[in-house]
Amino acid sequence: MKNQIVASIAALPFALGTAFAGAEVANAAGLYGRIGFNGFFTNITLSEGELSFNPNPGDLIASVTTGNFVQFNAATIQGPLTFDGSGDSPFEVTSVTNPFLDLGTFGDSDTSDGVNTFALHSGSTITVTDSNGGAQIMLDLNGWFTDEFGHQTKGIGNITFQMAGVDAEYVEGIFDGTIQPIEATFSGEVIGEMKPVPEPTALFGLGVVTAGLVTSRRQKNS
């Protein structure tokens, strides 16, 4: 019986490694890495309680890519994003237009085909701060990437844009409707995060090994 217990203990590290390695492979699908972009062809429009784009949807150029985002060099972006602009920064986004980003290849129609997308979910905020010579606006992005096979990965990032010669109070005036809408250039980056989670079958395998170990111990003690 002692040998059986020792064998079970020896098998446990192997089972753990195999189970988690298998789980990682099972979750390896999906978009991951970084994709940076700029609105070379598209401006962002600031207005009362809203951010949108001109044109809408608008074309983006991918400036930096890592991971499997290297297959993309362009994207489309669409709005509007709405929020209550009557208060002070930060403003919580209350509604979005999804997919927010549609990734593809420059010059091809796949940048607006609804495949390889990034959708925004709750938790996005707009922050306005004073900066040297102007104001800076940052839109935090929280959501999920979906690849062409339907696999999803968590996505986080931001869009930033600056306005020269004005302060944060001026921008907040645009958002509360006391100042006329204005357009600005912007850039941004989004990260696709791979977070492998053990598959149920992998966890079941671990349970079989540990259960066998416990049973062996009980038999020895009885």
Short mmCIF file of N, CA and C in Angstrom, two decimals, residues 43-124:
data_model
loop_
_atom_site.label_atom_id
_atom_site.label_comp_id
_atom_site.label_asym_id
_atom_site.label_seq_id
_atom_site.Cartn_x
_atom_site.Cartn_y
_atom_site.Cartn_z
N ASN A 43 -11.47 61.75 -37.97
CA ASN A 43 -11.41 62.61 -36.79
C ASN A 43 -12.42 62.14 -35.75
N ILE A 44 -12.18 62.51 -34.51
CA ILE A 44 -13.15 62.24 -33.45
C ILE A 44 -13.93 63.53 -33.18
N THR A 45 -15.23 63.40 -33.02
CA THR A 45 -16.10 64.56 -32.81
C THR A 45 -16.56 64.60 -31.36
N LEU A 46 -16.31 65.74 -30.70
CA LEU A 46 -16.75 65.95 -29.33
C LEU A 46 -18.00 66.82 -29.35
N SER A 47 -19.05 66.38 -28.68
CA SER A 47 -20.28 67.16 -28.60
C SER A 47 -20.96 66.88 -27.27
N GLU A 48 -22.15 67.43 -27.09
CA GLU A 48 -22.84 67.29 -25.81
C GLU A 48 -23.12 65.82 -25.49
N GLY A 49 -22.49 65.31 -24.45
CA GLY A 49 -22.72 63.94 -24.01
C GLY A 49 -22.41 62.88 -25.04
N GLU A 50 -21.47 63.16 -25.95
CA GLU A 50 -21.25 62.19 -27.02
C GLU A 50 -19.86 62.32 -27.63
N LEU A 51 -19.28 61.17 -27.96
CA LEU A 51 -18.10 61.08 -28.82
C LEU A 51 -18.48 60.27 -30.05
N SER A 52 -18.13 60.79 -31.23
CA SER A 52 -18.39 60.04 -32.44
C SER A 52 -17.21 60.25 -33.38
N PHE A 53 -17.35 59.81 -34.62
CA PHE A 53 -16.25 59.87 -35.56
C PHE A 53 -16.73 60.42 -36.90
N ASN A 54 -15.83 61.07 -37.60
CA ASN A 54 -16.14 61.64 -38.91
C ASN A 54 -15.05 61.26 -39.90
N PRO A 55 -15.40 60.38 -40.88
CA PRO A 55 -16.71 59.75 -41.09
C PRO A 55 -16.99 58.67 -40.06
N ASN A 56 -18.20 58.19 -40.06
CA ASN A 56 -18.63 57.17 -39.10
C ASN A 56 -19.38 56.05 -39.84
N PRO A 57 -18.82 54.84 -39.95
CA PRO A 57 -17.53 54.40 -39.44
C PRO A 57 -16.37 55.09 -40.16
N GLY A 58 -15.23 55.13 -39.48
CA GLY A 58 -14.05 55.76 -40.05
C GLY A 58 -12.89 54.78 -40.16
N ASP A 59 -11.99 55.05 -41.11
CA ASP A 59 -10.84 54.18 -41.33
C ASP A 59 -9.68 54.54 -40.42
N LEU A 60 -8.97 53.51 -39.96
CA LEU A 60 -7.78 53.67 -39.13
C LEU A 60 -6.61 52.95 -39.78
N ILE A 61 -5.41 53.42 -39.49
CA ILE A 61 -4.18 52.73 -39.90
C ILE A 61 -3.54 52.13 -38.66
N ALA A 62 -3.21 50.84 -38.73
CA ALA A 62 -2.51 50.19 -37.62
C ALA A 62 -1.04 50.59 -37.67
N SER A 63 -0.58 51.24 -36.61
CA SER A 63 0.80 51.75 -36.59
C SER A 63 1.77 50.78 -35.94
N VAL A 64 1.33 50.03 -34.95
CA VAL A 64 2.17 49.06 -34.25
C VAL A 64 1.34 47.81 -33.99
N THR A 65 1.89 46.64 -34.30
CA THR A 65 1.18 45.39 -34.02
C THR A 65 2.16 44.35 -33.46
N THR A 66 1.67 43.56 -32.50
CA THR A 66 2.43 42.42 -31.99
C THR A 66 1.48 41.24 -31.87
N GLY A 67 2.02 40.06 -31.49
CA GLY A 67 1.19 38.88 -31.38
C GLY A 67 0.58 38.52 -32.72
N ASN A 68 -0.65 38.00 -32.71
CA ASN A 68 -1.27 37.69 -34.00
C ASN A 68 -2.05 38.86 -34.58
N PHE A 69 -1.88 40.06 -33.98
CA PHE A 69 -2.40 41.27 -34.62
C PHE A 69 -1.56 41.68 -35.82
N VAL A 70 -0.40 41.04 -36.02
CA VAL A 70 0.46 41.41 -37.16
C VAL A 70 -0.22 41.12 -38.49
N GLN A 71 -1.27 40.32 -38.49
CA GLN A 71 -1.99 40.04 -39.73
C GLN A 71 -2.86 41.22 -40.18
N PHE A 72 -3.01 42.22 -39.32
CA PHE A 72 -3.85 43.37 -39.64
C PHE A 72 -3.01 44.63 -39.80
N ASN A 73 -3.38 45.48 -40.75
CA ASN A 73 -2.72 46.78 -40.87
C ASN A 73 -3.72 47.93 -40.96
N ALA A 74 -4.99 47.62 -40.74
CA ALA A 74 -6.02 48.66 -40.81
C ALA A 74 -7.23 48.22 -39.99
N ALA A 75 -8.15 49.15 -39.79
CA ALA A 75 -9.37 48.86 -39.04
C ALA A 75 -10.39 49.94 -39.34
N THR A 76 -11.63 49.68 -38.97
CA THR A 76 -12.65 50.72 -38.95
C THR A 76 -13.09 50.91 -37.51
N ILE A 77 -13.53 52.12 -37.20
CA ILE A 77 -14.00 52.47 -35.86
C ILE A 77 -15.34 53.15 -36.00
N GLN A 78 -16.25 52.92 -35.05
CA GLN A 78 -17.55 53.55 -35.16
C GLN A 78 -18.09 53.98 -33.81
N GLY A 79 -18.93 54.97 -33.85
CA GLY A 79 -19.61 55.49 -32.68
C GLY A 79 -21.10 55.58 -32.99
N PRO A 80 -21.85 56.31 -32.17
CA PRO A 80 -21.34 57.15 -31.09
C PRO A 80 -21.20 56.40 -29.77
N LEU A 81 -20.46 57.05 -28.84
CA LEU A 81 -20.43 56.67 -27.44
C LEU A 81 -21.11 57.80 -26.68
N THR A 82 -22.06 57.48 -25.84
CA THR A 82 -22.78 58.53 -25.13
C THR A 82 -22.52 58.46 -23.63
N PHE A 83 -22.72 59.59 -22.97
CA PHE A 83 -22.48 59.70 -21.52
C PHE A 83 -23.19 60.94 -21.02
N ASP A 84 -23.32 61.05 -19.72
CA ASP A 84 -23.90 62.24 -19.10
C ASP A 84 -22.80 63.29 -18.96
N GLY A 85 -22.85 64.33 -19.79
CA GLY A 85 -21.81 65.35 -19.79
C GLY A 85 -22.08 66.51 -18.86
N SER A 86 -23.10 66.41 -18.02
CA SER A 86 -23.46 67.54 -17.16
C SER A 86 -22.59 67.64 -15.91
N GLY A 87 -21.85 66.60 -15.61
CA GLY A 87 -21.02 66.62 -14.41
C GLY A 87 -19.58 66.98 -14.72
N ASP A 88 -18.69 66.49 -13.91
CA ASP A 88 -17.27 66.72 -14.08
C ASP A 88 -16.56 65.42 -14.47
N SER A 89 -15.38 65.58 -15.04
CA SER A 89 -14.55 64.42 -15.40
C SER A 89 -14.17 63.63 -14.15
N PRO A 90 -14.13 62.28 -14.23
CA PRO A 90 -14.32 61.45 -15.41
C PRO A 90 -15.80 61.18 -15.70
N PHE A 91 -16.10 60.92 -16.97
CA PHE A 91 -17.46 60.64 -17.41
C PHE A 91 -17.57 59.15 -17.73
N GLU A 92 -18.62 58.53 -17.24
CA GLU A 92 -18.82 57.10 -17.49
C GLU A 92 -19.65 56.91 -18.75
N VAL A 93 -19.13 56.12 -19.68
CA VAL A 93 -19.84 55.84 -20.92
C VAL A 93 -21.07 54.99 -20.61
N THR A 94 -22.22 55.42 -21.13
CA THR A 94 -23.47 54.72 -20.83
C THR A 94 -24.00 53.89 -22.00
N SER A 95 -23.59 54.22 -23.22
CA SER A 95 -24.00 53.41 -24.37
C SER A 95 -22.93 53.48 -25.45
N VAL A 96 -22.81 52.39 -26.20
CA VAL A 96 -21.79 52.29 -27.25
C VAL A 96 -22.40 51.70 -28.50
N THR A 97 -21.67 51.81 -29.60
CA THR A 97 -22.06 51.15 -30.85
C THR A 97 -21.03 50.06 -31.12
N ASN A 98 -21.48 48.82 -31.19
CA ASN A 98 -20.57 47.70 -31.41
C ASN A 98 -20.81 47.02 -32.75
N PRO A 99 -19.76 46.43 -33.36
CA PRO A 99 -18.40 46.40 -32.83
C PRO A 99 -17.73 47.76 -32.92
N PHE A 100 -16.97 48.10 -31.89
CA PHE A 100 -16.28 49.39 -31.85
C PHE A 100 -15.15 49.43 -32.87
N LEU A 101 -14.39 48.34 -32.95
CA LEU A 101 -13.32 48.21 -33.94
C LEU A 101 -13.55 46.97 -34.78
N ASP A 102 -13.27 47.09 -36.08
CA ASP A 102 -13.33 45.95 -37.00
C ASP A 102 -11.98 45.89 -37.70
N LEU A 103 -11.22 44.84 -37.44
CA LEU A 103 -9.84 44.75 -37.92
C LEU A 103 -9.78 44.10 -39.29
N GLY A 104 -8.80 44.53 -40.09
CA GLY A 104 -8.65 43.95 -41.42
C GLY A 104 -7.39 44.41 -42.10
N THR A 105 -7.44 44.43 -43.43
CA THR A 105 -6.29 44.78 -44.26
C THR A 105 -6.62 46.03 -45.06
N PHE A 106 -5.69 46.96 -45.12
CA PHE A 106 -5.92 48.23 -45.79
C PHE A 106 -6.30 48.01 -47.25
N GLY A 107 -7.37 48.67 -47.68
CA GLY A 107 -7.81 48.57 -49.06
C GLY A 107 -8.79 47.45 -49.33
N ASP A 108 -8.99 46.55 -48.37
CA ASP A 108 -9.93 45.44 -48.54
C ASP A 108 -11.20 45.69 -47.75
N SER A 109 -12.26 45.02 -48.19
CA SER A 109 -13.56 45.21 -47.53
C SER A 109 -13.63 44.52 -46.18
N ASP A 110 -12.59 43.74 -45.81
CA ASP A 110 -12.67 42.99 -44.56
C ASP A 110 -12.52 43.86 -43.33
N THR A 111 -12.28 45.17 -43.52
CA THR A 111 -12.23 46.06 -42.36
C THR A 111 -13.62 46.47 -41.90
N SER A 112 -14.64 46.01 -42.58
CA SER A 112 -16.01 46.33 -42.15
C SER A 112 -16.94 45.14 -42.36
N ASP A 113 -16.38 43.93 -42.20
CA ASP A 113 -17.18 42.73 -42.45
C ASP A 113 -17.72 42.08 -41.19
N GLY A 114 -17.46 42.69 -40.02
CA GLY A 114 -17.96 42.14 -38.78
C GLY A 114 -17.19 40.93 -38.29
N VAL A 115 -16.00 40.68 -38.85
CA VAL A 115 -15.15 39.56 -38.44
C VAL A 115 -13.86 40.12 -37.86
N ASN A 116 -13.32 39.49 -36.82
CA ASN A 116 -12.14 39.99 -36.11
C ASN A 116 -12.43 41.39 -35.55
N THR A 117 -13.18 41.42 -34.48
CA THR A 117 -13.72 42.68 -33.96
C THR A 117 -13.34 42.89 -32.49
N PHE A 118 -13.52 44.14 -32.07
CA PHE A 118 -13.39 44.50 -30.65
C PHE A 118 -14.67 45.21 -30.24
N ALA A 119 -15.35 44.67 -29.24
CA ALA A 119 -16.60 45.24 -28.75
C ALA A 119 -16.39 45.82 -27.36
N LEU A 120 -16.97 47.00 -27.14
CA LEU A 120 -16.87 47.65 -25.83
C LEU A 120 -17.96 47.14 -24.90
N HIS A 121 -17.60 47.01 -23.63
CA HIS A 121 -18.55 46.65 -22.59
C HIS A 121 -18.51 47.70 -21.50
N SER A 122 -19.10 47.42 -20.37
CA SER A 122 -19.16 48.39 -19.29
C SER A 122 -17.78 48.68 -18.74
N GLY A 123 -17.63 49.84 -18.13
CA GLY A 123 -16.37 50.19 -17.49
C GLY A 123 -15.55 51.20 -18.24
N SER A 124 -15.99 51.62 -19.43
CA SER A 124 -15.24 52.62 -20.18
C SER A 124 -15.53 54.01 -19.62
#
